[in-house]
PDB file of C-alpha atoms in Angstrom:
ATOM      1  CA  LYS S   1      -8.115 -16.481   9.483  1.00  0.00           C
ATOM      2  CA  ALA S   2      -4.394 -15.780   9.390  1.00  0.00           C
ATOM      3  CA  GLY S   3      -3.207 -12.570   7.750  1.00  0.00           C
ATOM      4  CA  VAL S   4      -0.340 -11.971   5.381  1.00  0.00           C
ATOM      5  CA  THR S   5       2.914 -13.243   6.858  1.00  0.00           C
ATOM      6  CA  GLN S   6       6.276 -11.817   5.896  1.00  0.00           C
ATOM      7  CA  THR S   7       9.609 -13.222   6.975  1.00  0.00           C
ATOM      8  CA  PRO S   8      11.999 -12.212   8.265  1.00  0.00           C
ATOM      9  CA  ARG S   9      10.777  -9.071  10.034  1.00  0.00           C
ATOM     10  CA  TYR S  10      14.231  -7.509  10.190  1.00  0.00           C
ATOM     11  CA  LEU S  11      17.337  -8.027   8.140  1.00  0.00           C
ATOM     12  CA  ILE S  12      20.767  -6.408   8.033  1.00  0.00           C
ATOM     13  CA  LYS S  13      22.896  -6.996   4.958  1.00  0.00           C
ATOM     14  CA  THR S  14      26.150  -5.645   3.575  1.00  0.00           C
ATOM     15  CA  ARG S  15      26.480  -3.769   0.313  1.00  0.00           C
ATOM     16  CA  GLY S  16      26.960  -6.144  -2.592  1.00  0.00           C
ATOM     17  CA  GLN S  17      25.190  -9.064  -0.950  1.00  0.00           C
ATOM     18  CA  GLN S  18      21.868 -10.449  -2.067  1.00  0.00           C
ATOM     19  CA  VAL S  19      18.737 -11.030  -0.042  1.00  0.00           C
ATOM     20  CA  THR S  20      15.533 -13.059  -0.328  1.00  0.00           C
ATOM     21  CA  LEU S  21      12.320 -12.038   1.377  1.00  0.00           C
ATOM     22  CA  SER S  22       9.292 -14.259   1.785  1.00  0.00           C
ATOM     23  CA  CYS S  23       5.564 -13.592   1.779  1.00  0.00           C
ATOM     24  CA  SER S  24       2.767 -16.024   2.614  1.00  0.00           C
ATOM     25  CA  PRO S  25      -0.584 -14.618   1.477  1.00  0.00           C
ATOM     26  CA  ILE S  26      -3.951 -15.095   3.121  1.00  0.00           C
ATOM     27  CA  SER S  27      -5.268 -18.573   2.425  1.00  0.00           C
ATOM     28  CA  GLY S  28      -7.106 -18.634  -0.902  1.00  0.00           C
ATOM     29  CA  HIS S  29      -5.555 -15.410  -2.181  1.00  0.00           C
ATOM     30  CA  ARG S  30      -3.843 -15.789  -5.528  1.00  0.00           C
ATOM     31  CA  SER S  31      -2.476 -12.293  -6.093  1.00  0.00           C
ATOM     32  CA  VAL S  32       0.655 -11.106  -4.299  1.00  0.00           C
ATOM     33  CA  SER S  33       2.136  -7.648  -4.808  1.00  0.00           C
ATOM     34  CA  TRP S  34       5.361  -6.207  -3.447  1.00  0.00           C
ATOM     35  CA  TYR S  35       6.037  -2.613  -2.438  1.00  0.00           C
ATOM     36  CA  GLN S  36       9.035  -0.678  -1.217  1.00  0.00           C
ATOM     37  CA  GLN S  37       8.408   1.980   1.444  1.00  0.00           C
ATOM     38  CA  THR S  38      10.971   4.670   2.201  1.00  0.00           C
ATOM     39  CA  PRO S  39      10.639   8.080   3.900  1.00  0.00           C
ATOM     40  CA  GLY S  40      11.745   9.856   0.732  1.00  0.00           C
ATOM     41  CA  GLN S  41       9.860   7.965  -1.978  1.00  0.00           C
ATOM     42  CA  GLY S  42       6.867   6.664  -0.047  1.00  0.00           C
ATOM     43  CA  LEU S  43       5.177   3.461  -1.165  1.00  0.00           C
ATOM     44  CA  GLN S  44       6.331   2.289  -4.559  1.00  0.00           C
ATOM     45  CA  PHE S  45       5.095  -0.719  -6.475  1.00  0.00           C
ATOM     46  CA  LEU S  46       7.670  -3.367  -7.332  1.00  0.00           C
ATOM     47  CA  PHE S  47       5.716  -6.178  -9.005  1.00  0.00           C
ATOM     48  CA  GLU S  48       2.650  -8.363  -8.788  1.00  0.00           C
ATOM     49  CA  TYR S  49       2.265 -12.108  -9.210  1.00  0.00           C
ATOM     50  CA  PHE S  50      -0.916 -13.957  -9.975  1.00  0.00           C
ATOM     51  CA  SER S  51      -1.078 -17.717 -10.379  1.00  0.00           C
ATOM     52  CA  GLU S  52       2.726 -17.955 -10.569  1.00  0.00           C
ATOM     53  CA  THR S  53       2.968 -15.350 -13.361  1.00  0.00           C
ATOM     54  CA  GLN S  54       4.236 -11.808 -13.089  1.00  0.00           C
ATOM     55  CA  ARG S  55       1.275  -9.669 -14.062  1.00  0.00           C
ATOM     56  CA  ASN S  56       2.583  -6.154 -13.466  1.00  0.00           C
ATOM     57  CA  LYS S  57       5.998  -4.630 -12.901  1.00  0.00           C
ATOM     58  CA  GLY S  58       7.046  -1.264 -11.508  1.00  0.00           C
ATOM     59  CA  ASN S  59      10.034   0.888 -12.407  1.00  0.00           C
ATOM     60  CA  PHE S  60      12.769  -0.823 -10.470  1.00  0.00           C
ATOM     61  CA  PRO S  61      16.100  -2.116 -11.801  1.00  0.00           C
ATOM     62  CA  GLY S  62      16.560  -5.729 -12.759  1.00  0.00           C
ATOM     63  CA  ARG S  63      18.329  -6.375  -9.437  1.00  0.00           C
ATOM     64  CA  PHE S  64      14.845  -6.688  -8.000  1.00  0.00           C
ATOM     65  CA  SER S  65      13.105  -9.899  -8.937  1.00  0.00           C
ATOM     66  CA  GLY S  66      10.422 -12.152  -7.604  1.00  0.00           C
ATOM     67  CA  ARG S  67       8.558 -15.352  -8.062  1.00  0.00           C
ATOM     68  CA  GLN S  68       5.417 -17.074  -6.894  1.00  0.00           C
ATOM     69  CA  PHE S  69       4.967 -20.716  -6.076  1.00  0.00           C
ATOM     70  CA  SER S  70       2.018 -22.994  -6.759  1.00  0.00           C
ATOM     71  CA  ASN S  71       0.752 -22.466  -3.174  1.00  0.00           C
ATOM     72  CA  SER S  72       0.723 -18.665  -3.868  1.00  0.00           C
ATOM     73  CA  ARG S  73       3.624 -17.983  -1.524  1.00  0.00           C
ATOM     74  CA  SER S  74       5.964 -15.442  -3.023  1.00  0.00           C
ATOM     75  CA  GLU S  75       9.596 -14.514  -2.686  1.00  0.00           C
ATOM     76  CA  MET S  76      11.378 -11.333  -3.605  1.00  0.00           C
ATOM     77  CA  ASN S  77      15.088 -11.216  -4.309  1.00  0.00           C
ATOM     78  CA  VAL S  78      17.411  -8.242  -4.434  1.00  0.00           C
ATOM     79  CA  SER S  79      20.895  -8.824  -5.785  1.00  0.00           C
ATOM     80  CA  THR S  80      23.991  -6.651  -5.405  1.00  0.00           C
ATOM     81  CA  LEU S  81      22.496  -4.641  -2.569  1.00  0.00           C
ATOM     82  CA  GLU S  82      23.027  -0.893  -2.444  1.00  0.00           C
ATOM     83  CA  LEU S  83      22.685   1.443   0.537  1.00  0.00           C
ATOM     84  CA  GLY S  84      19.618   2.949  -1.123  1.00  0.00           C
ATOM     85  CA  ASP S  85      17.833  -0.396  -0.960  1.00  0.00           C
ATOM     86  CA  SER S  86      17.354   0.084   2.775  1.00  0.00           C
ATOM     87  CA  ALA S  87      13.599   0.189   3.191  1.00  0.00           C
ATOM     88  CA  LEU S  88      10.497  -1.500   4.505  1.00  0.00           C
ATOM     89  CA  TYR S  89       9.429  -4.116   1.974  1.00  0.00           C
ATOM     90  CA  LEU S  90       5.737  -4.892   2.065  1.00  0.00           C
ATOM     91  CA  CYS S  91       3.698  -7.516   0.368  1.00  0.00           C
ATOM     92  CA  ALA S  92      -0.034  -7.408  -0.172  1.00  0.00           C
ATOM     93  CA  SER S  93      -2.348 -10.247  -1.049  1.00  0.00           C
ATOM     94  CA  SER S  94      -5.789 -10.284  -2.585  1.00  0.00           C
ATOM     95  CA  LEU S  95      -8.182 -12.843  -3.932  1.00  0.00           C
ATOM     96  CA  ARG S  96      -7.789 -11.976  -7.585  1.00  0.00           C
ATOM     97  CA  GLY S  97      -6.428  -8.482  -8.076  1.00  0.00           C
ATOM     98  CA  ALA S  98      -7.733  -4.959  -8.517  1.00  0.00           C
ATOM     99  CA  ASP S  99     -11.381  -5.846  -8.073  1.00  0.00           C
ATOM    100  CA  THR S 100     -10.834  -7.266  -4.612  1.00  0.00           C
ATOM    101  CA  GLU S 101      -9.482  -5.928  -1.345  1.00  0.00           C
ATOM    102  CA  ALA S 102      -5.726  -6.049  -0.782  1.00  0.00           C
ATOM    103  CA  PHE S 103      -4.244  -6.775   2.634  1.00  0.00           C
ATOM    104  CA  PHE S 104      -0.701  -5.963   3.633  1.00  0.00           C
ATOM    105  CA  GLY S 105       1.727  -7.861   5.790  1.00  0.00           C
ATOM    106  CA  GLN S 106       3.816  -6.211   8.514  1.00  0.00           C
ATOM    107  CA  GLY S 107       6.767  -5.928   6.195  1.00  0.00           C
ATOM    108  CA  THR S 108      10.434  -6.778   6.271  1.00  0.00           C
ATOM    109  CA  ARG S 109      12.732  -3.999   7.416  1.00  0.00           C
ATOM    110  CA  LEU S 110      15.916  -4.289   5.344  1.00  0.00           C
ATOM    111  CA  THR S 111      18.981  -2.322   6.353  1.00  0.00           C
ATOM    112  CA  VAL S 112      21.971  -2.296   4.028  1.00  0.00           C
ATOM    113  CA  VAL S 113      25.277  -1.272   5.623  1.00  0.00           C
TER     114      VAL S 113
ATOM    115  CA  GLN R   1       5.495  11.964 -11.526  1.00  0.00           C
ATOM    116  CA  GLN R   2       3.144  11.483  -8.595  1.00  0.00           C
ATOM    117  CA  GLN R   3      -0.017   9.901  -9.995  1.00  0.00           C
ATOM    118  CA  VAL R   4      -1.986  10.488  -6.805  1.00  0.00           C
ATOM    119  CA  LYS R   5      -1.497  13.755  -4.936  1.00  0.00           C
ATOM    120  CA  GLN R   6      -2.381  13.810  -1.241  1.00  0.00           C
ATOM    121  CA  SER R   7      -2.785  16.692   1.185  1.00  0.00           C
ATOM    122  CA  PRO R   8      -2.143  17.809   3.814  1.00  0.00           C
ATOM    123  CA  GLN R   9       1.165  16.232   4.757  1.00  0.00           C
ATOM    124  CA  SER R  10       0.271  16.462   8.431  1.00  0.00           C
ATOM    125  CA  LEU R  11      -2.813  17.257  10.434  1.00  0.00           C
ATOM    126  CA  ILE R  12      -3.473  17.920  14.116  1.00  0.00           C
ATOM    127  CA  VAL R  13      -7.021  17.876  15.474  1.00  0.00           C
ATOM    128  CA  GLN R  14      -8.684  17.815  18.859  1.00  0.00           C
ATOM    129  CA  LYS R  15     -10.487  14.694  20.008  1.00  0.00           C
ATOM    130  CA  GLY R  16     -13.975  14.675  18.520  1.00  0.00           C
ATOM    131  CA  GLY R  17     -12.917  16.753  15.518  1.00  0.00           C
ATOM    132  CA  ILE R  18     -13.373  15.701  11.894  1.00  0.00           C
ATOM    133  CA  PRO R  19     -10.043  15.522  10.069  1.00  0.00           C
ATOM    134  CA  ILE R  20     -10.331  15.594   6.286  1.00  0.00           C
ATOM    135  CA  ILE R  21      -7.634  14.251   3.990  1.00  0.00           C
ATOM    136  CA  ASN R  22      -7.774  15.002   0.292  1.00  0.00           C
ATOM    137  CA  CYS R  23      -6.457  13.214  -2.774  1.00  0.00           C
ATOM    138  CA  ALA R  24      -6.462  14.055  -6.453  1.00  0.00           C
ATOM    139  CA  TYR R  25      -5.614  12.023  -9.526  1.00  0.00           C
ATOM    140  CA  GLU R  26      -5.240  12.612 -13.259  1.00  0.00           C
ATOM    141  CA  ASN R  27      -5.573   9.176 -14.811  1.00  0.00           C
ATOM    142  CA  THR R  28      -9.234   8.584 -15.639  1.00  0.00           C
ATOM    143  CA  ALA R  29      -8.501   4.872 -16.052  1.00  0.00           C
ATOM    144  CA  PHE R  30      -8.277   4.526 -12.268  1.00  0.00           C
ATOM    145  CA  ASP R  31     -11.320   2.625 -11.055  1.00  0.00           C
ATOM    146  CA  TYR R  32     -10.604   1.619  -7.473  1.00  0.00           C
ATOM    147  CA  PHE R  33      -9.667   3.971  -4.639  1.00  0.00           C
ATOM    148  CA  PRO R  34      -8.742   2.516  -1.233  1.00  0.00           C
ATOM    149  CA  TRP R  35      -7.588   4.264   1.924  1.00  0.00           C
ATOM    150  CA  TYR R  36      -5.023   2.691   4.218  1.00  0.00           C
ATOM    151  CA  GLN R  37      -4.050   3.412   7.820  1.00  0.00           C
ATOM    152  CA  GLN R  38      -0.533   2.704   9.000  1.00  0.00           C
ATOM    153  CA  PHE R  39       0.848   2.668  12.520  1.00  0.00           C
ATOM    154  CA  PRO R  40       4.613   2.760  13.135  1.00  0.00           C
ATOM    155  CA  GLY R  41       6.174  -0.656  12.724  1.00  0.00           C
ATOM    156  CA  ASN R  42       3.168  -2.112  10.919  1.00  0.00           C
ATOM    157  CA  GLY R  43       2.080  -2.547   7.346  1.00  0.00           C
ATOM    158  CA  PRO R  44      -0.809  -0.465   5.963  1.00  0.00           C
ATOM    159  CA  ALA R  45      -4.273  -1.683   6.952  1.00  0.00           C
ATOM    160  CA  LEU R  46      -7.221  -1.284   4.590  1.00  0.00           C
ATOM    161  CA  LEU R  47      -9.792   1.139   6.004  1.00  0.00           C
ATOM    162  CA  ILE R  48     -12.328   1.712   3.296  1.00  0.00           C
ATOM    163  CA  ALA R  49     -12.468   1.749  -0.502  1.00  0.00           C
ATOM    164  CA  ILE R  50     -14.694   3.222  -3.196  1.00  0.00           C
ATOM    165  CA  ARG R  51     -15.348   2.884  -6.920  1.00  0.00           C
ATOM    166  CA  PRO R  52     -16.157   5.793  -9.288  1.00  0.00           C
ATOM    167  CA  ASP R  53     -19.831   4.879  -9.648  1.00  0.00           C
ATOM    168  CA  VAL R  54     -20.474   5.888  -6.026  1.00  0.00           C
ATOM    169  CA  SER R  55     -20.162   9.432  -4.637  1.00  0.00           C
ATOM    170  CA  GLU R  56     -19.968   8.533  -0.958  1.00  0.00           C
ATOM    171  CA  LYS R  57     -19.294   5.490   1.187  1.00  0.00           C
ATOM    172  CA  LYS R  58     -19.438   5.169   4.969  1.00  0.00           C
ATOM    173  CA  GLU R  59     -17.984   2.488   7.185  1.00  0.00           C
ATOM    174  CA  GLY R  60     -18.234   3.216  10.869  1.00  0.00           C
ATOM    175  CA  ARG R  61     -16.583   6.565  11.572  1.00  0.00           C
ATOM    176  CA  PHE R  62     -14.836   6.662   8.183  1.00  0.00           C
ATOM    177  CA  THR R  63     -16.409   8.254   5.112  1.00  0.00           C
ATOM    178  CA  ILE R  64     -15.056   8.568   1.583  1.00  0.00           C
ATOM    179  CA  SER R  65     -16.397  11.331  -0.618  1.00  0.00           C
ATOM    180  CA  PHE R  66     -15.725  10.919  -4.325  1.00  0.00           C
ATOM    181  CA  ASN R  67     -16.004  13.576  -7.034  1.00  0.00           C
ATOM    182  CA  LYS R  68     -15.495  11.917 -10.388  1.00  0.00           C
ATOM    183  CA  SER R  69     -15.692  15.099 -12.478  1.00  0.00           C
ATOM    184  CA  ALA R  70     -13.071  16.834 -10.333  1.00  0.00           C
ATOM    185  CA  LYS R  71     -10.983  13.649 -10.052  1.00  0.00           C
ATOM    186  CA  GLN R  72     -10.784  14.072  -6.310  1.00  0.00           C
ATOM    187  CA  PHE R  73     -11.637  11.967  -3.300  1.00  0.00           C
ATOM    188  CA  SER R  74     -11.353  12.545   0.393  1.00  0.00           C
ATOM    189  CA  LEU R  75     -11.440  10.739   3.719  1.00  0.00           C
ATOM    190  CA  HIS R  76     -13.407  12.100   6.660  1.00  0.00           C
ATOM    191  CA  ILE R  77     -12.944  10.655  10.143  1.00  0.00           C
ATOM    192  CA  MET R  78     -15.940  11.391  12.346  1.00  0.00           C
ATOM    193  CA  ASP R  79     -15.552  11.846  16.100  1.00  0.00           C
ATOM    194  CA  SER R  80     -11.789  11.344  15.882  1.00  0.00           C
ATOM    195  CA  GLN R  81     -10.022   9.643  18.795  1.00  0.00           C
ATOM    196  CA  PRO R  82      -6.395   9.630  19.967  1.00  0.00           C
ATOM    197  CA  GLY R  83      -6.206   6.021  18.739  1.00  0.00           C
ATOM    198  CA  ASP R  84      -6.763   7.299  15.206  1.00  0.00           C
ATOM    199  CA  SER R  85      -3.343   8.960  15.317  1.00  0.00           C
ATOM    200  CA  ALA R  86      -1.538   7.291  12.416  1.00  0.00           C
ATOM    201  CA  THR R  87      -0.430   7.870   8.856  1.00  0.00           C
ATOM    202  CA  TYR R  88      -3.147   7.659   6.223  1.00  0.00           C
ATOM    203  CA  PHE R  89      -2.551   6.834   2.586  1.00  0.00           C
ATOM    204  CA  CYS R  90      -4.906   7.150  -0.333  1.00  0.00           C
ATOM    205  CA  ALA R  91      -4.315   4.974  -3.369  1.00  0.00           C
ATOM    206  CA  ALA R  92      -5.667   4.248  -6.817  1.00  0.00           C
ATOM    207  CA  SER R  93      -5.521   1.318  -9.181  1.00  0.00           C
ATOM    208  CA  LYS R  94      -6.844   0.453 -12.614  1.00  0.00           C
ATOM    209  CA  GLY R  95      -8.043  -2.573 -14.462  1.00  0.00           C
ATOM    210  CA  THR R  96      -6.596  -5.978 -13.854  1.00  0.00           C
ATOM    211  CA  GLY R  97      -3.960  -6.451 -11.252  1.00  0.00           C
ATOM    212  CA  ASN R  98      -3.070  -5.117  -7.849  1.00  0.00           C
ATOM    213  CA  GLN R  99      -0.775  -2.248  -8.783  1.00  0.00           C
ATOM    214  CA  PHE R 100      -1.588   0.615  -6.434  1.00  0.00           C
ATOM    215  CA  TYR R 101      -0.410   4.170  -6.898  1.00  0.00           C
ATOM    216  CA  PHE R 102      -0.141   5.650  -3.418  1.00  0.00           C
ATOM    217  CA  GLY R 103      -0.360   9.214  -2.202  1.00  0.00           C
ATOM    218  CA  THR R 104       2.498  10.530  -0.096  1.00  0.00           C
ATOM    219  CA  GLY R 105       0.657  10.036   3.187  1.00  0.00           C
ATOM    220  CA  THR R 106      -0.866  12.239   5.878  1.00  0.00           C
ATOM    221  CA  SER R 107       0.348  12.062   9.446  1.00  0.00           C
ATOM    222  CA  LEU R 108      -2.666  12.570  11.684  1.00  0.00           C
ATOM    223  CA  THR R 109      -2.392  13.459  15.362  1.00  0.00           C
ATOM    224  CA  VAL R 110      -5.522  13.543  17.489  1.00  0.00           C
ATOM    225  CA  ILE R 111      -4.984  15.443  20.720  1.00  0.00           C
ATOM    226  CA  PRO R 112      -6.927  14.189  23.760  1.00  0.00           C
TER     227      PRO R 112
END
């Protein structure tokens, strides 16, 4: 069956702009989590959605937001982009949450110039 | 504060060797411990995972050893191959939800 699909794979944006990233989970999975990966900070949790509700949230500023649709697809939005937002953004899907395996997509490489 | 501490940062072994990557945690509420493998340009791929009620789990050439009292767990890769050269991450999560706390990663190089 198809894996986790993230679009776009690469993105270049200018400081101050906003960006929306998309994640389509594995069919049947209801939990979608988002992570930011940078060389300096590693993998950091942004937020998790389950059945269209945000269930957990990491320590990121309010410029980072997300949502989940009724088909479990999720979007992440970053407003007023800063140079430090350049990173690989990963989403992971699982059937229900912590008691089931989580599978990552290939990520979206965001570069802010 | 790093909730999961991983070592070493990098590791070089000969083909056939058994690299061992170690992780430690403080939060006793953690109840799920997965290991991920990541190749450049790809997202992390789940290798193997363990829960605190088990002290060891094997899947193919990958083994997790878990020491609940010491709050440590480790990954052993048996008969390592050059294709195993990648970055390995340990992680931990607790309770409901898919919020993983990741270690800082170990870059493994297996020399032919």
